[in-house]
Amino acid sequence: MNQLRMIQPDDFHVHLRDGDCLARTVPDTAARFGRAVVMPNLSPPVTTVAQAADYRERILKHVPDGAAFEPLMTLYLTETTPPAEIRRLKESGFVRAVKYYPAGATTHSAAGVKTIEKVYGVIEAMAELQVPLLIHGEVTDTEVDHFDREAVFIDRILAPLLVRFPQLRVVFEHITTREAVDFVDQGPASLGATITAHHLLYNRNALFEDGIRPHYYCRPLLKAEGHRKALVAAATGDCARFFLGTDSAPHARRDKESACGCAGIYSAPYALEFYAEVFANAGRLDRMESFASRNGAAFYGLPLNQRRCVLIRENQRIPDALPFGGETVIPLRAGGTCAWRASADE
Ligand code: DOR
Ligand code: ZN
């Protein structure tokens, strides 16, 4: 198959940032995706519906003419988020979910959750109102090896949480391990998971190819090859609760190429092409539409996008760098090639 025509996909996990950066991120994401779940880890974080409304307006100003792009907003869960905010969220119609960052797990997560018991009241309101909780699933305990943090999170936090709140809708975000795949696969209908293009394409060797590679550094970290294979099997398999979430997370080049570089990979401009490469390599292009355009919409209770897009098997070169709010950002696989090209259709 050298061409794939499919329903326009959605990105169920993206970081658009703010200010000047929106001129880069919004057109890049809107060129490929009909909708995107927008992460709230700005500085300061988006913790209220009122802040999400303002942020949404700033995003919409950068949607190119002719693009039909809907940002699906989220709130950042803190230990002081009141349950009343969940009711306001539900009434808003444009805030769709709440993001759970364990404090210290990643970029701008300091205001996140340290003690899960403190957010039980809010989570109860979410379960009642069927508001999805989007979870960054890694423990931050310094005694736990970085590569084990997701698996330990399942045992310590996620499994008990689902038992305590059986009605709660949960998206286990950017899963990276065999353990996470199995947990979601065997889990209830209320549990879904996003998978990034970079975790499907690369194993942790990419971080150390001829030297240290900061542009392959993200949280959760890339994992060993066996885990990558389990992710590919999940994305291309039959379980409809795995869906596309790029976790495209740009940082300026100098913030990545630093003695203490930021976590995050900028994949948005070629994300769809990268996913096509994964599905083609697995001989499962026939499964791409489910993963990219159907499963996430079904999980979130959204209609399918009306537009269509086409993926063509044709080499394209990935630029070395891209302008990014007065700085530059290095996209995933900069200077390399991707075997697919996406274009809009209809
Ligand atoms: O690598 C990451 N970057 N992982 C996250 O969870 C956050 C993100 C960011 O905001 O930069
Ligand atoms: Zn993220």
PDB file of N, CA and C and ligand atoms in Angstrom, residues 13 15 17 41 99 101 105-108 136 174 217-220 247 249-251 262-265, ligand 1:
ATOM      1  N   HIS A  13      -2.964  14.373  22.885  1.00  0.00           N
ATOM      2  CA  HIS A  13      -2.023  14.854  23.907  1.00  0.00           C
ATOM      3  C   HIS A  13      -0.973  15.734  23.235  1.00  0.00           C
ATOM      4  N   HIS A  15       1.444  19.614  23.634  1.00  0.00           N
ATOM      5  CA  HIS A  15       1.850  20.822  24.349  1.00  0.00           C
ATOM      6  C   HIS A  15       2.006  21.934  23.327  1.00  0.00           C
ATOM      7  N   ARG A  17       2.293  25.201  24.277  1.00  0.00           N
ATOM      8  CA  ARG A  17       2.976  26.335  24.916  1.00  0.00           C
ATOM      9  C   ARG A  17       2.126  27.602  24.797  1.00  0.00           C
ATOM     10  N   ASN A  41       0.234  22.510  31.233  1.00  0.00           N
ATOM     11  CA  ASN A  41       1.424  22.785  32.056  1.00  0.00           C
ATOM     12  C   ASN A  41       2.181  24.027  31.592  1.00  0.00           C
ATOM     13  N   LYS A  99      -5.685  17.113  33.994  1.00  0.00           N
ATOM     14  CA  LYS A  99      -4.381  16.442  33.893  1.00  0.00           C
ATOM     15  C   LYS A  99      -3.747  16.263  35.266  1.00  0.00           C
ATOM     16  N   TYR A 101      -0.398  15.528  37.110  1.00  0.00           N
ATOM     17  CA  TYR A 101       1.070  15.411  37.109  1.00  0.00           C
ATOM     18  C   TYR A 101       1.518  15.077  38.525  1.00  0.00           C
ATOM     19  N   ALA A 105       7.505  15.162  38.322  1.00  0.00           N
ATOM     20  CA  ALA A 105       7.685  14.116  37.310  1.00  0.00           C
ATOM     21  C   ALA A 105       8.231  14.649  35.989  1.00  0.00           C
ATOM     22  N   THR A 106       7.951  15.927  35.679  1.00  0.00           N
ATOM     23  CA  THR A 106       8.343  16.435  34.353  1.00  0.00           C
ATOM     24  C   THR A 106       8.303  17.958  34.316  1.00  0.00           C
ATOM     25  N   THR A 107       8.374  18.527  33.105  1.00  0.00           N
ATOM     26  CA  THR A 107       8.359  19.972  32.902  1.00  0.00           C
ATOM     27  C   THR A 107       7.155  20.632  33.598  1.00  0.00           C
ATOM     28  N   HIS A 108       7.414  21.666  34.375  1.00  0.00           N
ATOM     29  CA  HIS A 108       6.345  22.437  35.045  1.00  0.00           C
ATOM     30  C   HIS A 108       5.363  21.560  35.814  1.00  0.00           C
ATOM     31  N   HIS A 136      -0.155  11.398  33.995  1.00  0.00           N
ATOM     32  CA  HIS A 136       1.269  11.175  33.735  1.00  0.00           C
ATOM     33  C   HIS A 136       1.686  10.108  34.735  1.00  0.00           C
ATOM     34  N   HIS A 174       0.867   8.731  27.308  1.00  0.00           N
ATOM     35  CA  HIS A 174       2.171   8.379  26.722  1.00  0.00           C
ATOM     36  C   HIS A 174       2.790   7.135  27.369  1.00  0.00           C
ATOM     37  N   TYR A 217      15.468  13.193  24.372  1.00  0.00           N
ATOM     38  CA  TYR A 217      15.171  13.120  25.809  1.00  0.00           C
ATOM     39  C   TYR A 217      13.755  13.625  26.079  1.00  0.00           C
ATOM     40  N   CYS A 218      12.957  12.785  26.666  1.00  0.00           N
ATOM     41  CA  CYS A 218      11.593  13.149  27.038  1.00  0.00           C
ATOM     42  C   CYS A 218      11.230  12.368  28.293  1.00  0.00           C
ATOM     43  N   ARG A 219      10.119  12.748  28.899  1.00  0.00           N
ATOM     44  CA  ARG A 219       9.587  12.002  30.039  1.00  0.00           C
ATOM     45  C   ARG A 219       8.202  11.493  29.668  1.00  0.00           C
ATOM     46  N   PRO A 220       7.849  10.249  29.875  1.00  0.00           N
ATOM     47  CA  PRO A 220       8.753   9.203  30.331  1.00  0.00           C
ATOM     48  C   PRO A 220       9.833   8.921  29.285  1.00  0.00           C
ATOM     49  N   ASP A 247       2.261  13.811  22.390  1.00  0.00           N
ATOM     50  CA  ASP A 247       3.080  14.425  23.449  1.00  0.00           C
ATOM     51  C   ASP A 247       4.163  15.305  22.824  1.00  0.00           C
ATOM     52  N   ALA A 249       6.246  18.186  22.463  1.00  0.00           N
ATOM     53  CA  ALA A 249       6.546  19.097  23.580  1.00  0.00           C
ATOM     54  C   ALA A 249       7.805  19.897  23.262  1.00  0.00           C
ATOM     55  N   PRO A 250       7.640  21.005  22.512  1.00  0.00           N
ATOM     56  CA  PRO A 250       8.825  21.749  22.067  1.00  0.00           C
ATOM     57  C   PRO A 250       9.503  22.529  23.186  1.00  0.00           C
ATOM     58  N   HIS A 251      10.820  22.552  23.114  1.00  0.00           N
ATOM     59  CA  HIS A 251      11.624  23.448  23.937  1.00  0.00           C
ATOM     60  C   HIS A 251      12.619  24.093  22.978  1.00  0.00           C
ATOM     61  N   CYS A 262      16.013  20.334  29.024  1.00  0.00           N
ATOM     62  CA  CYS A 262      14.585  20.086  29.258  1.00  0.00           C
ATOM     63  C   CYS A 262      14.131  18.802  28.572  1.00  0.00           C
ATOM     64  N   ALA A 263      13.116  18.188  29.172  1.00  0.00           N
ATOM     65  CA  ALA A 263      12.503  16.980  28.601  1.00  0.00           C
ATOM     66  C   ALA A 263      11.419  17.377  27.609  1.00  0.00           C
ATOM     67  N   GLY A 264      11.399  16.752  26.453  1.00  0.00           N
ATOM     68  CA  GLY A 264      10.332  17.024  25.491  1.00  0.00           C
ATOM     69  C   GLY A 264      10.851  16.894  24.074  1.00  0.00           C
ATOM     70  N   ILE A 265      10.033  16.303  23.212  1.00  0.00           N
ATOM     71  CA  ILE A 265      10.406  16.061  21.811  1.00  0.00           C
ATOM     72  C   ILE A 265       9.386  16.761  20.931  1.00  0.00           C
TER      73      ILE A 265
HETATM   74  O1  DOR B   1       8.991  15.097  27.848  1.00  0.00           O
HETATM   75  C1  DOR B   1       8.043  15.689  28.297  1.00  0.00           C
HETATM   76  N1  DOR B   1       7.854  17.007  28.071  1.00  0.00           N
HETATM   77  N2  DOR B   1       7.159  15.042  29.052  1.00  0.00           N
HETATM   78  C2  DOR B   1       6.162  15.668  29.699  1.00  0.00           C
HETATM   79  O2  DOR B   1       5.414  15.008  30.373  1.00  0.00           O
HETATM   80  C3  DOR B   1       6.031  17.132  29.620  1.00  0.00           C
HETATM   81  C4  DOR B   1       6.653  17.654  28.421  1.00  0.00           C
HETATM   82  C5  DOR B   1       6.824  19.145  28.409  1.00  0.00           C
HETATM   83  O3  DOR B   1       5.895  19.873  28.769  1.00  0.00           O
HETATM   84  O4  DOR B   1       7.895  19.605  28.017  1.00  0.00           O
END
